[in-house]
């Protein structure tokens, strides 16, 4: 149990544990300045601190409405979203969207892509009406640009289904997800990561309906696809393991539930050098299992650590903090 509350600090350059020097962007550790210099040429391209400064330089050099500034804002938005600075991501995505609309017009695939990004941010912030609005906008633009039977349209349907599920509109969510699933299978066949991602969201919708047995069968299928297509250490596999753990718990299979959640937690800690809200979600779910297993002290420790992680990542006002 102690090991679940500890996470390694691995040097991003040499791979040694116990690294003490952390970049200002808080996503990578280094043993020392030598290791930081060795990795810097690669890391600076994904360092949100460096890229934010680049946005300001580009704005001064090119003017605030230049497409180069919009591109730089979108890049920073992506980095901040990955780091779960959702307010910062929203700010940069909105600025990028403003510029792209000026330059390319409303019916641009880039407008749709930025709308989808904002939809993800608003889902994370719990602003579900805004999320649905942005995902519908993305779907509308993609359909006008590409027509039906296109991967971007399937992606937008899947995202809209996720937002509708979060709002509790489960039947409408399933309609969108089934449409996305059919489109992806037509494009790629059954054994594809995008097909698996839609199955994930369909299974979550079944969970929300209380259909744990149906969800479990769908999640086992989805996890098999992801393991074959993504390799061992991928966030999609971790999320799949978490969802599968929830379904096992719903069926009363507590040992299986805990094993899946602990496997997923290990993946999250290997792929994210800094704290990540997904880590908190795993610890919270492990706490739920501990509670059901009759170990309230272990459960409480998991909950406290999960809350500490949520506070450091998504912030005290997030929907996760209220759980």
mmCIF file of C-alpha atoms in Angstrom:
data_model
loop_
_atom_site.group_PDB
_atom_site.id
_atom_site.type_symbol
_atom_site.label_atom_id
_atom_site.label_comp_id
_atom_site.label_asym_id
_atom_site.label_seq_id
_atom_site.Cartn_x
_atom_site.Cartn_y
_atom_site.Cartn_z
ATOM 1 C CA UNK A 1 0.000 0.000 0.000
ATOM 2 C CA UNK A 2 2.842 2.415 0.795
ATOM 3 C CA UNK A 3 4.202 2.062 -2.733
ATOM 4 C CA UNK A 4 0.977 3.350 -4.263
ATOM 5 C CA UNK A 5 1.489 6.721 -2.562
ATOM 6 C CA UNK A 6 5.025 7.183 -3.895
ATOM 7 C CA UNK A 7 5.912 8.191 -7.439
ATOM 8 C CA UNK A 8 9.410 8.063 -8.943
ATOM 9 C CA UNK A 9 11.271 11.203 -10.066
ATOM 10 C CA UNK A 10 13.081 9.900 -13.140
ATOM 11 C CA UNK A 11 15.597 12.021 -15.057
ATOM 12 C CA UNK A 12 14.297 12.835 -18.528
ATOM 13 C CA UNK A 13 17.827 12.686 -19.938
ATOM 14 C CA UNK A 14 19.589 9.673 -18.404
ATOM 15 C CA UNK A 15 16.646 7.772 -16.910
ATOM 16 C CA UNK A 16 18.046 7.572 -13.370
ATOM 17 C CA UNK A 17 15.670 7.744 -10.427
ATOM 18 C CA UNK A 18 15.834 10.323 -7.658
ATOM 19 C CA UNK A 19 16.195 13.316 -9.999
ATOM 20 C CA UNK A 20 15.852 16.531 -7.986
ATOM 21 C CA UNK A 21 15.969 19.326 -10.603
ATOM 22 C CA UNK A 22 12.622 20.111 -12.232
ATOM 23 C CA UNK A 23 12.028 22.331 -15.255
ATOM 24 C CA UNK A 24 9.877 25.433 -14.735
ATOM 25 C CA UNK A 25 7.157 23.824 -16.857
ATOM 26 C CA UNK A 26 6.924 21.073 -14.196
ATOM 27 C CA UNK A 27 6.710 18.231 -16.716
ATOM 28 C CA UNK A 28 10.252 16.823 -16.564
ATOM 29 C CA UNK A 29 12.985 16.157 -14.008
ATOM 30 C CA UNK A 30 16.769 16.223 -14.441
ATOM 31 C CA UNK A 31 19.600 14.942 -12.262
ATOM 32 C CA UNK A 32 21.618 18.136 -12.709
ATOM 33 C CA UNK A 33 22.442 20.920 -15.163
ATOM 34 C CA UNK A 34 24.485 18.565 -17.332
ATOM 35 C CA UNK A 35 21.476 16.314 -17.884
ATOM 36 C CA UNK A 36 19.288 19.370 -18.509
ATOM 37 C CA UNK A 37 21.681 20.671 -21.193
ATOM 38 C CA UNK A 38 21.794 17.262 -22.855
ATOM 39 C CA UNK A 39 17.997 17.170 -23.168
ATOM 40 C CA UNK A 40 17.288 20.870 -23.655
ATOM 41 C CA UNK A 41 17.349 20.971 -27.459
ATOM 42 C CA UNK A 42 14.520 18.448 -27.541
ATOM 43 C CA UNK A 43 12.625 19.572 -24.452
ATOM 44 C CA UNK A 44 12.426 23.278 -25.296
ATOM 45 C CA UNK A 45 10.052 22.438 -28.162
ATOM 46 C CA UNK A 46 7.498 21.113 -25.665
ATOM 47 C CA UNK A 47 8.302 23.392 -22.722
ATOM 48 C CA UNK A 48 5.273 25.626 -22.112
ATOM 49 C CA UNK A 49 7.422 28.317 -20.461
ATOM 50 C CA UNK A 50 9.674 28.610 -23.527
ATOM 51 C CA UNK A 51 6.773 28.451 -25.965
ATOM 52 C CA UNK A 52 4.801 31.143 -24.108
ATOM 53 C CA UNK A 53 7.752 33.484 -24.477
ATOM 54 C CA UNK A 54 7.854 32.602 -28.166
ATOM 55 C CA UNK A 55 4.212 33.701 -28.550
ATOM 56 C CA UNK A 56 5.076 37.128 -27.149
ATOM 57 C CA UNK A 57 8.090 37.464 -29.442
ATOM 58 C CA UNK A 58 6.039 36.469 -32.490
ATOM 59 C CA UNK A 59 3.292 38.926 -31.541
ATOM 60 C CA UNK A 60 5.816 41.782 -31.313
ATOM 61 C CA UNK A 61 7.533 40.753 -34.548
ATOM 62 C CA UNK A 62 4.536 39.901 -36.756
ATOM 63 C CA UNK A 63 1.560 41.734 -35.243
ATOM 64 C CA UNK A 64 -1.295 40.348 -33.156
ATOM 65 C CA UNK A 65 -3.413 39.108 -36.100
ATOM 66 C CA UNK A 66 -0.705 37.208 -37.980
ATOM 67 C CA UNK A 67 -1.376 33.477 -38.638
ATOM 68 C CA UNK A 68 2.065 32.687 -37.203
ATOM 69 C CA UNK A 69 0.867 34.047 -33.860
ATOM 70 C CA UNK A 70 -2.272 31.912 -34.104
ATOM 71 C CA UNK A 71 -0.182 28.826 -34.788
ATOM 72 C CA UNK A 72 2.059 29.594 -31.797
ATOM 73 C CA UNK A 73 -0.989 30.154 -29.550
ATOM 74 C CA UNK A 74 -2.456 26.822 -30.605
ATOM 75 C CA UNK A 75 0.819 25.060 -29.797
ATOM 76 C CA UNK A 76 0.931 26.612 -26.325
ATOM 77 C CA UNK A 77 -2.733 25.733 -25.807
ATOM 78 C CA UNK A 78 -1.940 22.098 -26.573
ATOM 79 C CA UNK A 79 0.994 22.082 -24.160
ATOM 80 C CA UNK A 80 -1.003 23.717 -21.362
ATOM 81 C CA UNK A 81 -3.899 21.332 -21.914
ATOM 82 C CA UNK A 82 -1.515 18.390 -21.593
ATOM 83 C CA UNK A 83 -0.225 19.949 -18.343
ATOM 84 C CA UNK A 84 -3.832 20.468 -17.165
ATOM 85 C CA UNK A 85 -3.544 24.241 -16.975
ATOM 86 C CA UNK A 86 -7.017 24.477 -18.464
ATOM 87 C CA UNK A 87 -7.528 28.210 -17.951
ATOM 88 C CA UNK A 88 -4.226 28.913 -19.696
ATOM 89 C CA UNK A 89 -5.146 26.523 -22.494
ATOM 90 C CA UNK A 90 -8.518 28.234 -22.953
ATOM 91 C CA UNK A 91 -6.865 31.659 -23.210
ATOM 92 C CA UNK A 92 -4.459 30.532 -25.936
ATOM 93 C CA UNK A 93 -7.012 28.481 -27.879
ATOM 94 C CA UNK A 94 -9.458 31.413 -27.933
ATOM 95 C CA UNK A 95 -6.762 33.732 -29.258
ATOM 96 C CA UNK A 96 -5.757 31.184 -31.895
ATOM 97 C CA UNK A 97 -9.411 30.747 -32.916
ATOM 98 C CA UNK A 98 -9.896 34.514 -33.225
ATOM 99 C CA UNK A 99 -6.891 34.808 -35.544
ATOM 100 C CA UNK A 100 -7.729 31.757 -37.670
ATOM 101 C CA UNK A 101 -11.285 33.020 -38.204
ATOM 102 C CA UNK A 102 -9.904 36.356 -39.391
ATOM 103 C CA UNK A 103 -7.441 34.722 -41.776
ATOM 104 C CA UNK A 104 -9.274 31.616 -43.032
ATOM 105 C CA UNK A 105 -12.965 32.316 -42.416
ATOM 106 C CA UNK A 106 -15.557 30.359 -40.449
ATOM 107 C CA UNK A 107 -15.598 27.223 -42.625
ATOM 108 C CA UNK A 108 -12.018 26.146 -42.099
ATOM 109 C CA UNK A 109 -10.918 22.759 -40.724
ATOM 110 C CA UNK A 110 -8.567 24.695 -38.441
ATOM 111 C CA UNK A 111 -11.569 26.498 -36.941
ATOM 112 C CA UNK A 112 -13.164 23.102 -36.329
ATOM 113 C CA UNK A 113 -9.996 21.726 -34.739
ATOM 114 C CA UNK A 114 -9.678 24.676 -32.368
ATOM 115 C CA UNK A 115 -13.372 24.448 -31.497
ATOM 116 C CA UNK A 116 -12.843 20.782 -30.618
ATOM 117 C CA UNK A 117 -9.851 21.708 -28.448
ATOM 118 C CA UNK A 118 -11.938 24.275 -26.588
ATOM 119 C CA UNK A 119 -14.659 21.675 -26.145
ATOM 120 C CA UNK A 120 -12.157 19.386 -24.404
ATOM 121 C CA UNK A 121 -11.042 22.249 -22.156
ATOM 122 C CA UNK A 122 -14.615 23.108 -21.196
ATOM 123 C CA UNK A 123 -15.342 19.445 -20.419
ATOM 124 C CA UNK A 124 -12.363 19.455 -18.082
ATOM 125 C CA UNK A 125 -13.583 22.657 -16.417
ATOM 126 C CA UNK A 126 -17.079 21.252 -15.993
ATOM 127 C CA UNK A 127 -18.549 23.917 -18.320
ATOM 128 C CA UNK A 128 -20.628 21.344 -20.145
ATOM 129 C CA UNK A 129 -22.988 23.676 -22.035
ATOM 130 C CA UNK A 130 -19.944 25.433 -23.506
ATOM 131 C CA UNK A 131 -18.379 22.051 -24.286
ATOM 132 C CA UNK A 132 -21.456 20.863 -26.187
ATOM 133 C CA UNK A 133 -21.627 24.165 -28.084
ATOM 134 C CA UNK A 134 -17.990 23.948 -29.205
ATOM 135 C CA UNK A 135 -18.201 20.273 -30.172
ATOM 136 C CA UNK A 136 -21.348 20.947 -32.198
ATOM 137 C CA UNK A 137 -19.567 23.805 -33.921
ATOM 138 C CA UNK A 138 -16.634 21.515 -34.766
ATOM 139 C CA UNK A 139 -18.990 18.847 -36.120
ATOM 140 C CA UNK A 140 -20.895 21.387 -38.223
ATOM 141 C CA UNK A 141 -17.704 22.736 -39.816
ATOM 142 C CA UNK A 142 -16.143 19.317 -40.420
ATOM 143 C CA UNK A 143 -19.324 18.051 -42.093
ATOM 144 C CA UNK A 144 -19.499 21.081 -44.356
ATOM 145 C CA UNK A 145 -15.805 20.826 -45.282
ATOM 146 C CA UNK A 146 -15.404 17.035 -45.598
ATOM 147 C CA UNK A 147 -18.899 15.579 -45.867
ATOM 148 C CA UNK A 148 -19.771 12.395 -43.976
ATOM 149 C CA UNK A 149 -17.585 9.280 -43.721
ATOM 150 C CA UNK A 150 -14.469 11.234 -42.736
ATOM 151 C CA UNK A 151 -12.249 10.625 -39.704
ATOM 152 C CA UNK A 152 -12.609 14.231 -38.515
ATOM 153 C CA UNK A 153 -16.397 13.908 -38.559
ATOM 154 C CA UNK A 154 -16.194 10.664 -36.563
ATOM 155 C CA UNK A 155 -13.844 12.375 -34.094
ATOM 156 C CA UNK A 156 -16.298 15.267 -33.652
ATOM 157 C CA UNK A 157 -19.210 12.865 -33.121
ATOM 158 C CA UNK A 158 -17.235 10.983 -30.482
ATOM 159 C CA UNK A 159 -16.334 14.226 -28.685
ATOM 160 C CA UNK A 160 -19.920 15.464 -28.774
ATOM 161 C CA UNK A 161 -21.081 12.119 -27.404
ATOM 162 C CA UNK A 162 -18.638 12.481 -24.494
ATOM 163 C CA UNK A 163 -19.954 15.948 -23.642
ATOM 164 C CA UNK A 164 -23.587 14.822 -23.828
ATOM 165 C CA UNK A 165 -22.792 11.871 -21.549
ATOM 166 C CA UNK A 166 -21.246 14.235 -18.997
ATOM 167 C CA UNK A 167 -24.489 16.253 -19.099
ATOM 168 C CA UNK A 168 -26.435 13.077 -18.317
ATOM 169 C CA UNK A 169 -28.089 12.938 -21.760
ATOM 170 C CA UNK A 170 -27.241 9.253 -22.119
ATOM 171 C CA UNK A 171 -29.521 8.239 -25.003
ATOM 172 C CA UNK A 172 -28.400 11.167 -27.154
ATOM 173 C CA UNK A 173 -24.789 10.476 -26.213
ATOM 174 C CA UNK A 174 -25.087 6.837 -27.290
ATOM 175 C CA UNK A 175 -26.608 7.883 -30.629
ATOM 176 C CA UNK A 176 -23.585 10.062 -31.423
ATOM 177 C CA UNK A 177 -21.122 7.425 -30.217
ATOM 178 C CA UNK A 178 -22.741 4.656 -32.255
ATOM 179 C CA UNK A 179 -22.616 6.884 -35.338
ATOM 180 C CA UNK A 180 -18.917 7.577 -34.695
ATOM 181 C CA UNK A 181 -18.221 3.868 -34.144
ATOM 182 C CA UNK A 182 -19.912 2.874 -37.397
ATOM 183 C CA UNK A 183 -17.968 5.548 -39.280
ATOM 184 C CA UNK A 184 -14.592 4.524 -37.815
ATOM 185 C CA UNK A 185 -15.197 0.815 -38.527
ATOM 186 C CA UNK A 186 -16.088 1.706 -42.117
ATOM 187 C CA UNK A 187 -12.872 3.711 -42.464
ATOM 188 C CA UNK A 188 -10.386 1.496 -40.587
ATOM 189 C CA UNK A 189 -11.938 -1.860 -39.746
ATOM 190 C CA UNK A 190 -12.540 -3.217 -36.242
ATOM 191 C CA UNK A 191 -8.932 -3.408 -35.002
ATOM 192 C CA UNK A 192 -7.978 0.270 -34.746
ATOM 193 C CA UNK A 193 -7.184 2.594 -31.836
ATOM 194 C CA UNK A 194 -9.889 5.106 -32.829
ATOM 195 C CA UNK A 195 -12.489 2.332 -32.836
ATOM 196 C CA UNK A 196 -11.327 1.365 -29.345
ATOM 197 C CA UNK A 197 -11.629 4.947 -28.092
ATOM 198 C CA UNK A 198 -15.266 5.110 -29.137
ATOM 199 C CA UNK A 199 -15.900 1.740 -27.484
ATOM 200 C CA UNK A 200 -14.444 3.272 -24.305
ATOM 201 C CA UNK A 201 -17.015 6.044 -24.329
ATOM 202 C CA UNK A 202 -19.864 3.707 -25.260
ATOM 203 C CA UNK A 203 -18.923 1.495 -22.306
ATOM 204 C CA UNK A 204 -18.857 4.507 -19.965
ATOM 205 C CA UNK A 205 -22.338 5.427 -21.136
ATOM 206 C CA UNK A 206 -23.498 1.870 -20.416
ATOM 207 C CA UNK A 207 -21.914 2.173 -16.952
ATOM 208 C CA UNK A 208 -23.853 5.368 -16.331
ATOM 209 C CA UNK A 209 -27.020 3.482 -17.262
ATOM 210 C CA UNK A 210 -26.138 0.815 -14.697
ATOM 211 C CA UNK A 211 -25.484 -1.840 -17.369
ATOM 212 C CA UNK A 212 -22.181 -2.998 -15.886
ATOM 213 C CA UNK A 213 -22.191 -6.435 -17.523
ATOM 214 C CA UNK A 214 -22.613 -4.971 -21.014
ATOM 215 C CA UNK A 215 -19.993 -2.324 -20.253
ATOM 216 C CA UNK A 216 -17.539 -4.963 -19.030
ATOM 217 C CA UNK A 217 -17.752 -7.016 -22.223
ATOM 218 C CA UNK A 218 -17.256 -3.917 -24.363
ATOM 219 C CA UNK A 219 -14.275 -2.757 -22.278
ATOM 220 C CA UNK A 220 -12.490 -6.110 -22.492
ATOM 221 C CA UNK A 221 -12.801 -5.921 -26.280
ATOM 222 C CA UNK A 222 -11.591 -2.320 -26.313
ATOM 223 C CA UNK A 223 -8.578 -3.060 -24.077
ATOM 224 C CA UNK A 224 -7.531 -5.901 -26.367
ATOM 225 C CA UNK A 225 -7.586 -3.569 -29.380
ATOM 226 C CA UNK A 226 -5.544 -0.924 -27.546
ATOM 227 C CA UNK A 227 -2.910 -3.388 -26.366
ATOM 228 C CA UNK A 228 -2.463 -4.633 -29.941
ATOM 229 C CA UNK A 229 -2.338 -1.181 -31.525
ATOM 230 C CA UNK A 230 -0.710 1.158 -28.980
ATOM 231 C CA UNK A 231 1.884 -0.897 -27.123
ATOM 232 C CA UNK A 232 2.250 -1.321 -23.339
ATOM 233 C CA UNK A 233 2.629 2.232 -21.979
ATOM 234 C CA UNK A 234 -0.014 4.536 -23.427
ATOM 235 C CA UNK A 235 -2.476 6.805 -21.653
ATOM 236 C CA UNK A 236 -5.331 5.276 -23.632
ATOM 237 C CA UNK A 237 -4.526 1.870 -22.142
ATOM 238 C CA UNK A 238 -4.369 3.385 -18.653
ATOM 239 C CA UNK A 239 -7.802 4.980 -19.099
ATOM 240 C CA UNK A 240 -9.165 1.700 -20.422
ATOM 241 C CA UNK A 241 -7.819 -0.153 -17.375
ATOM 242 C CA UNK A 242 -9.434 2.420 -15.072
ATOM 243 C CA UNK A 243 -12.800 2.082 -16.750
ATOM 244 C CA UNK A 244 -12.522 -1.699 -16.654
ATOM 245 C CA UNK A 245 -11.721 -1.511 -12.950
ATOM 246 C CA UNK A 246 -14.881 0.528 -12.371
ATOM 247 C CA UNK A 247 -16.955 -2.088 -14.180
ATOM 248 C CA UNK A 248 -15.396 -4.931 -12.179
ATOM 249 C CA UNK A 249 -16.181 -3.005 -8.994
ATOM 250 C CA UNK A 250 -19.771 -2.580 -10.133
ATOM 251 C CA UNK A 251 -19.974 -6.349 -10.533
ATOM 252 C CA UNK A 252 -18.526 -6.901 -7.051
ATOM 253 C CA UNK A 253 -15.247 -8.329 -8.424
ATOM 254 C CA UNK A 254 -13.042 -6.253 -6.129
ATOM 255 C CA UNK A 255 -9.694 -8.041 -6.531
ATOM 256 C CA UNK A 256 -9.953 -7.769 -10.327
ATOM 257 C CA UNK A 257 -10.997 -4.116 -10.013
ATOM 258 C CA UNK A 258 -8.015 -3.249 -7.859
ATOM 259 C CA UNK A 259 -5.557 -5.122 -10.089
ATOM 260 C CA UNK A 260 -6.721 -3.186 -13.174
ATOM 261 C CA UNK A 261 -6.562 0.167 -11.371
ATOM 262 C CA UNK A 262 -3.083 -0.497 -9.982
ATOM 263 C CA UNK A 263 -1.817 -1.533 -13.432
ATOM 264 C CA UNK A 264 -3.231 1.663 -14.926
ATOM 265 C CA UNK A 265 -1.740 3.780 -12.131
ATOM 266 C CA UNK A 266 1.690 2.362 -12.928
ATOM 267 C CA UNK A 267 1.323 3.362 -16.591
ATOM 268 C CA UNK A 268 0.248 6.913 -15.699
ATOM 269 C CA UNK A 269 3.256 7.380 -13.432
ATOM 270 C CA UNK A 270 5.648 6.094 -16.079
ATOM 271 C CA UNK A 271 4.389 8.375 -18.846
ATOM 272 C CA UNK A 272 3.808 11.561 -16.795
ATOM 273 C CA UNK A 273 6.856 12.951 -15.003
ATOM 274 C CA UNK A 274 4.764 15.548 -13.159
ATOM 275 C CA UNK A 275 1.561 15.202 -11.184
ATOM 276 C CA UNK A 276 -1.464 14.436 -13.347
ATOM 277 C CA UNK A 277 -5.147 14.438 -12.437
ATOM 278 C CA UNK A 278 -5.478 10.959 -13.927
ATOM 279 C CA UNK A 279 -3.187 9.735 -11.149
ATOM 280 C CA UNK A 280 -5.624 11.226 -8.648
ATOM 281 C CA UNK A 281 -8.519 9.501 -10.380
ATOM 282 C CA UNK A 282 -6.794 6.118 -10.070
ATOM 283 C CA UNK A 283 -6.003 6.673 -6.388
ATOM 284 C CA UNK A 284 -9.586 7.730 -5.755
ATOM 285 C CA UNK A 285 -10.894 4.579 -7.453
ATOM 286 C CA UNK A 286 -8.449 2.378 -5.539
ATOM 287 C CA UNK A 287 -9.732 4.067 -2.383
ATOM 288 C CA UNK A 288 -13.293 3.142 -3.368
ATOM 289 C CA UNK A 289 -12.243 -0.488 -3.808
ATOM 290 C CA UNK A 290 -10.384 -0.479 -0.465
ATOM 291 C CA UNK A 291 -13.521 0.845 1.211
ATOM 292 C CA UNK A 292 -15.629 -1.933 -0.323
ATOM 293 C CA UNK A 293 -13.005 -4.466 0.776
ATOM 294 C CA UNK A 294 -13.391 -3.333 4.381
ATOM 295 C CA UNK A 295 -10.141 -1.335 4.607
ATOM 296 C CA UNK A 296 -11.354 2.195 5.495
ATOM 297 C CA UNK A 297 -7.933 3.409 6.697
ATOM 298 C CA UNK A 298 -6.311 2.508 3.375
ATOM 299 C CA UNK A 299 -9.237 4.079 1.548
ATOM 300 C CA UNK A 300 -8.853 7.345 3.468
ATOM 301 C CA UNK A 301 -5.154 7.549 2.637
ATOM 302 C CA UNK A 302 -5.909 7.046 -1.051
ATOM 303 C CA UNK A 303 -8.590 9.758 -0.966
ATOM 304 C CA UNK A 304 -6.281 12.246 0.762
ATOM 305 C CA UNK A 305 -3.515 11.703 -1.780
ATOM 306 C CA UNK A 306 -5.989 11.949 -4.664
ATOM 307 C CA UNK A 307 -7.321 15.242 -3.292
ATOM 308 C CA UNK A 308 -3.790 16.595 -2.918
ATOM 309 C CA UNK A 309 -3.057 15.734 -6.559
ATOM 310 C CA UNK A 310 -6.307 17.314 -7.778
ATOM 311 C CA UNK A 311 -5.481 20.496 -5.888
ATOM 312 C CA UNK A 312 -2.056 20.683 -7.561
ATOM 313 C CA UNK A 313 -3.312 19.871 -11.060
ATOM 314 C CA UNK A 314 -6.882 20.807 -11.949
ATOM 315 C CA UNK A 315 -7.231 23.163 -8.965
ATOM 316 C CA UNK A 316 -9.549 23.591 -5.968
ATOM 317 C CA UNK A 317 -12.513 24.731 -8.088
ATOM 318 C CA UNK A 318 -12.533 21.659 -10.347
ATOM 319 C CA UNK A 319 -15.380 19.163 -10.494
ATOM 320 C CA UNK A 320 -12.977 16.447 -9.301
ATOM 321 C CA UNK A 321 -12.320 18.271 -6.019
ATOM 322 C CA UNK A 322 -15.997 18.093 -5.197
ATOM 323 C CA UNK A 323 -16.142 14.318 -5.383
#
